[in-house]
Coordinates of C-alpha atoms in Angstrom, one line a residue:
M11 CA -37.2 -38.7 47.6
A12 CA -39.9 -36.1 48.2
S13 CA -38.5 -35.4 51.7
T14 CA -34.9 -35.0 50.5
T15 CA -33.9 -31.3 50.6
V16 CA -31.2 -29.6 48.7
N17 CA -29.3 -29.3 51.9
D18 CA -29.6 -33.0 52.6
A19 CA -28.1 -33.5 49.2
A20 CA -25.3 -31.0 50.0
K21 CA -24.5 -32.9 53.2
A22 CA -24.3 -36.1 51.2
L23 CA -22.1 -34.5 48.5
K24 CA -19.8 -33.0 51.1
A25 CA -19.3 -36.4 52.8
L26 CA -18.1 -37.8 49.4
H27 CA -15.0 -35.5 49.4
V28 CA -12.5 -37.7 51.1
P29 CA -8.7 -37.3 50.5
K30 CA -7.2 -40.4 49.0
S31 CA -10.8 -41.7 48.2
P32 CA -12.0 -39.0 45.9
V33 CA -15.5 -38.4 44.5
V34 CA -15.4 -38.7 40.7
L35 CA -17.8 -36.5 38.7
T36 CA -18.7 -37.1 35.1
N37 CA -19.9 -33.6 34.0
V38 CA -23.1 -33.4 32.0
W39 CA -24.7 -30.6 29.9
D40 CA -28.4 -31.7 29.4
V41 CA -31.0 -34.3 30.3
A42 CA -29.9 -36.7 27.6
S43 CA -26.3 -36.7 28.8
L44 CA -27.4 -37.0 32.4
N45 CA -29.7 -40.0 31.7
T46 CA -26.8 -41.7 29.8
V47 CA -24.6 -41.3 32.8
L48 CA -27.3 -42.4 35.2
S49 CA -27.9 -45.6 33.2
L50 CA -24.6 -46.9 34.7
N51 CA -26.4 -47.2 38.1
N52 CA -28.9 -49.6 36.5
D53 CA -26.4 -51.5 34.4
A54 CA -26.2 -55.1 35.5
S55 CA -22.7 -55.4 34.0
S56 CA -21.3 -52.8 36.4
G57 CA -21.6 -55.4 39.2
S58 CA -24.2 -56.6 41.6
G59 CA -25.5 -53.7 43.7
S60 CA -22.8 -51.4 42.2
K61 CA -23.8 -47.8 41.7
P62 CA -20.8 -46.0 40.3
V63 CA -22.5 -42.6 39.9
T64 CA -22.6 -41.0 43.3
A65 CA -23.1 -37.3 42.3
I66 CA -23.7 -35.2 39.2
A67 CA -21.9 -32.0 38.0
T68 CA -22.5 -29.8 35.0
A69 CA -19.8 -28.3 32.7
S70 CA -20.5 -24.7 31.6
W71 CA -18.2 -25.2 28.6
A72 CA -20.3 -28.1 27.3
I73 CA -23.6 -26.2 28.0
A74 CA -22.2 -23.3 26.0
A75 CA -21.1 -25.5 23.2
S76 CA -24.5 -27.1 23.0
E77 CA -25.9 -23.6 22.5
G78 CA -23.3 -22.8 19.8
L79 CA -21.4 -20.5 22.1
A80 CA -18.0 -20.0 23.6
D81 CA -17.8 -20.6 27.3
E82 CA -17.2 -16.9 28.1
D83 CA -20.3 -16.0 26.0
L84 CA -22.7 -18.2 28.0
T85 CA -25.1 -16.0 29.9
W86 CA -26.3 -16.8 33.4
E87 CA -29.8 -17.1 32.2
Q88 CA -28.8 -19.8 29.7
N89 CA -26.7 -21.6 32.3
L90 CA -29.6 -21.5 34.8
A91 CA -32.0 -22.9 32.2
A92 CA -29.7 -25.9 31.7
I93 CA -29.3 -26.4 35.4
S94 CA -33.1 -26.2 35.9
R95 CA -33.6 -29.0 33.4
V96 CA -31.1 -31.4 34.9
A97 CA -31.6 -30.7 38.6
P98 CA -35.0 -32.5 38.9
V99 CA -33.7 -35.6 37.1
A100 CA -30.7 -35.7 39.4
R101 CA -32.9 -35.3 42.5
A102 CA -35.3 -38.0 41.3
A103 CA -32.2 -40.3 41.0
G104 CA -31.3 -39.4 44.6
L105 CA -28.0 -37.7 43.6
P106 CA -26.6 -34.3 44.6
L107 CA -25.9 -31.8 41.9
S108 CA -22.9 -29.5 41.7
C109 CA -23.0 -26.7 39.0
D110 CA -20.3 -24.9 37.1
L111 CA -21.1 -21.2 37.8
Q112 CA -18.0 -19.8 36.2
D113 CA -16.9 -16.8 38.3
G114 CA -20.4 -16.3 39.6
Y115 CA -21.0 -13.8 36.8
G116 CA -19.1 -11.0 38.5
A117 CA -21.1 -8.8 40.8
R118 CA -24.2 -11.1 40.4
I119 CA -22.5 -13.9 42.4
D120 CA -24.9 -13.8 45.4
E121 CA -28.0 -13.7 43.2
V122 CA -26.5 -16.5 41.0
V123 CA -25.8 -18.9 43.8
A124 CA -29.2 -18.3 45.4
A125 CA -30.9 -19.0 42.1
A126 CA -28.8 -22.2 41.6
V127 CA -29.8 -23.5 45.0
R128 CA -33.5 -22.7 44.3
A129 CA -33.1 -24.7 41.1
G130 CA -31.8 -27.7 43.0
A131 CA -28.0 -27.3 43.1
S132 CA -26.2 -28.4 46.3
G133 CA -22.8 -27.1 45.3
A134 CA -20.9 -25.2 42.7
N135 CA -17.5 -24.4 41.1
I136 CA -16.7 -20.7 41.3
E137 CA -13.4 -19.6 39.8
D138 CA -11.1 -16.8 40.7
S139 CA -10.2 -15.7 37.2
I140 CA -11.8 -12.7 35.6
P141 CA -13.5 -13.7 32.3
A142 CA -13.0 -10.4 30.5
A143 CA -9.3 -10.4 31.4
G144 CA -8.3 -13.7 29.9
F145 CA -5.1 -15.5 31.1
G146 CA -2.6 -13.1 29.7
R147 CA -2.5 -10.3 32.3
G148 CA -0.6 -12.0 35.1
I149 CA -1.8 -12.7 38.6
A150 CA -2.8 -9.1 39.3
G151 CA -4.6 -8.6 36.0
S152 CA -6.2 -11.9 35.4
L153 CA -7.3 -13.1 38.9
Y154 CA -9.5 -11.5 41.5
P155 CA -7.4 -10.1 44.3
V156 CA -7.4 -12.7 47.1
D157 CA -9.2 -10.5 49.7
E158 CA -11.9 -9.7 47.1
Q159 CA -12.4 -13.3 46.1
V160 CA -12.6 -14.3 49.7
R161 CA -15.4 -11.7 50.2
R162 CA -17.1 -13.0 47.1
L163 CA -17.0 -16.6 48.3
R164 CA -18.2 -15.8 51.7
G165 CA -21.1 -13.8 50.2
A166 CA -21.9 -16.8 47.9
L167 CA -22.1 -19.2 50.9
K168 CA -24.2 -16.8 52.8
A169 CA -26.6 -16.5 49.9
A170 CA -26.7 -20.3 49.6
A171 CA -27.6 -20.6 53.3
E172 CA -30.3 -18.0 53.0
A173 CA -31.7 -19.9 50.0
G174 CA -32.0 -23.1 52.1
C175 CA -28.6 -24.7 51.7
P176 CA -26.2 -23.9 54.7
D177 CA -24.1 -26.9 53.8
F178 CA -23.5 -25.8 50.2
V179 CA -20.4 -27.5 48.7
L180 CA -18.1 -24.8 47.3
N181 CA -15.4 -26.1 44.9
A182 CA -13.4 -22.9 44.7
R183 CA -11.4 -22.8 41.5
C184 CA -7.9 -21.3 41.4
D185 CA -6.6 -20.5 37.9
V186 CA -3.0 -19.4 38.6
F187 CA -1.6 -22.4 36.7
C188 CA -3.6 -21.4 33.7
L189 CA -1.9 -18.0 33.3
D190 CA 0.4 -17.3 30.4
D191 CA 4.1 -17.4 31.2
D192 CA 4.4 -13.6 30.7
D193 CA 3.6 -11.8 34.0
G194 CA 1.3 -9.3 32.1
T195 CA 3.1 -6.2 33.3
N196 CA 1.7 -3.1 31.6
G197 CA -0.6 -5.4 29.6
R198 CA 2.2 -6.4 27.2
A199 CA 5.0 -8.9 26.8
T200 CA 7.9 -8.4 29.2
T201 CA 11.0 -10.2 30.3
A202 CA 9.4 -11.0 33.7
R203 CA 8.1 -14.6 33.9
L204 CA 5.7 -16.5 36.1
D205 CA 7.8 -19.4 37.2
D206 CA 6.5 -22.6 38.7
E207 CA 7.7 -21.6 42.2
T208 CA 5.7 -18.3 42.0
R209 CA 2.6 -20.1 40.8
L210 CA 2.7 -22.8 43.5
R211 CA 3.3 -20.2 46.2
E212 CA 0.3 -18.2 45.0
A213 CA -1.8 -21.3 44.6
I214 CA -1.2 -22.4 48.2
A215 CA -1.9 -19.0 49.6
R216 CA -5.1 -18.7 47.7
G217 CA -6.1 -22.2 48.5
K218 CA -5.7 -21.7 52.2
A219 CA -7.7 -18.4 52.0
F220 CA -10.5 -20.1 50.1
L221 CA -10.7 -23.0 52.5
E222 CA -10.8 -20.5 55.4
A223 CA -13.6 -18.7 53.7
G224 CA -15.7 -21.9 53.7
A225 CA -14.8 -23.8 50.6
T226 CA -15.0 -27.6 50.7
T227 CA -12.2 -28.0 48.2
V228 CA -9.9 -25.9 46.0
F229 CA -10.0 -26.8 42.3
Y230 CA -6.8 -26.5 40.3
W231 CA -6.2 -27.1 36.6
G232 CA -3.6 -26.2 34.1
G233 CA -5.7 -24.5 31.5
P234 CA -4.6 -24.2 27.9
R235 CA -1.0 -24.1 28.9
G236 CA -1.2 -27.3 30.8
G237 CA 0.6 -25.7 33.7
L238 CA -0.2 -28.3 36.5
S239 CA 2.2 -31.1 37.2
R240 CA 2.3 -34.2 39.3
E241 CA 4.7 -32.5 41.6
S242 CA 2.5 -29.5 42.1
V243 CA -0.5 -31.6 42.8
R244 CA 1.5 -33.5 45.4
A245 CA 2.6 -30.2 47.0
L246 CA -1.0 -28.7 47.0
V247 CA -2.4 -31.9 48.6
E248 CA 0.3 -31.7 51.3
A249 CA -0.3 -27.9 51.9
L250 CA -4.1 -28.1 52.0
D251 CA -4.6 -31.4 53.9
G252 CA -5.9 -33.1 50.8
R253 CA -8.8 -30.7 50.2
V254 CA -7.8 -30.5 46.5
A255 CA -9.9 -31.0 43.4
V256 CA -8.4 -31.7 39.9
L257 CA -9.5 -32.8 36.5
L258 CA -8.8 -36.4 35.6
S259 CA -6.4 -35.0 33.0
A260 CA -4.7 -33.0 35.7
Y261 CA -1.3 -33.2 34.1
A262 CA 0.5 -34.8 31.2
G263 CA 0.8 -38.6 31.0
G264 CA -2.8 -39.6 31.4
P265 CA -3.2 -40.0 35.2
T266 CA -5.8 -42.5 36.4
V267 CA -8.4 -42.1 39.2
K268 CA -6.3 -44.6 41.2
E269 CA -3.1 -42.5 40.7
L270 CA -4.8 -39.2 41.6
G271 CA -6.3 -40.9 44.7
E272 CA -2.9 -42.1 45.8
L273 CA -1.7 -38.5 45.5
G274 CA -4.4 -37.6 48.0
V275 CA -6.9 -35.5 46.2
A276 CA -10.5 -35.4 47.4
R277 CA -12.4 -34.7 44.1
I278 CA -11.9 -35.5 40.4
S279 CA -14.0 -34.2 37.5
I280 CA -13.7 -34.5 33.7
G281 CA -15.0 -31.1 32.6
P282 CA -16.3 -31.1 29.0
T283 CA -14.6 -34.5 28.1
L284 CA -17.9 -36.4 27.7
F285 CA -19.3 -33.7 25.4
R286 CA -16.2 -33.9 23.2
V287 CA -16.2 -37.7 23.1
A288 CA -19.9 -37.7 22.2
M289 CA -19.4 -35.1 19.4
A290 CA -16.4 -37.0 18.1
A291 CA -18.5 -40.2 18.0
A292 CA -21.3 -38.4 16.2
A293 CA -18.8 -37.1 13.6
R294 CA -17.4 -40.6 13.0
A295 CA -20.9 -42.1 12.6
A296 CA -21.9 -39.3 10.2
K297 CA -18.7 -39.9 8.2
G298 CA -19.5 -43.6 8.0
I299 CA -23.0 -42.9 6.7
L300 CA -22.3 -39.9 4.4
V301 CA -18.7 -40.3 3.2
D302 CA -17.6 -43.9 3.6
A303 CA -21.0 -45.3 2.7
G304 CA -20.7 -47.8 5.4
G305 CA -24.3 -47.7 6.5
M306 CA -25.6 -47.2 10.0
P307 CA -23.0 -47.7 12.7
T308 CA -23.6 -50.6 15.2
I309 CA -24.6 -49.3 18.6

């Protein structure tokens, strides 16, 4: 393991992104959650020789929540501290690490990516939405202009290469399906609407531009409005030759890994799901002890 470099790990991670046979990432937020996930690779019940965990990713939402913060209030320094704690553990396990870097923290994007590589990251999510704008200002007000985002992504990849990772795996997130239905004209409600056709057209145009800039995959999700559909995933896969990433909960109806793989995606992640499940389990256990007087839960 000592001879494995962050770029070796990046090459391994990139090779896992195969349309129709997607890499599946269970996002973690600290060493405890990482070790819990890693235990699956040593679990005899998972099958002889089976190692289901092939790569690790972080979730900034979960890191922020563990600090008592909203995702948009998580500073780069706090995010980097969490990445720096999990990276050595992932490397010791021989697994590549991809990090959630939000939008690259605005103008700091090159600095942020270089620091992430030095900490041990071989890839990252970088989104095209502007945190301060929210999702209510339409395409022009809520998302970085395409040409600007392309410059940002190219700069990030150059910074990664200069930091020692020329094969850095960029999962470029496109948030057009997250935007409110109002088009955001003049910053207030209008009669103009962002219809599905407009969103899909913009998503494809941005996706092609991001891939041309050097992204490995383009990550789409529906955000709080749940704007992604099975049909849009299918169209994106077709337009981008399968170089598409989605959440496991990509659209309504509870799609499975098998179903999303059959649609042709190359990458699936779960975002903050493990964190939410863990906290819900803790709440149930505490209720059993403190409210229901049921004693300690069975583990």
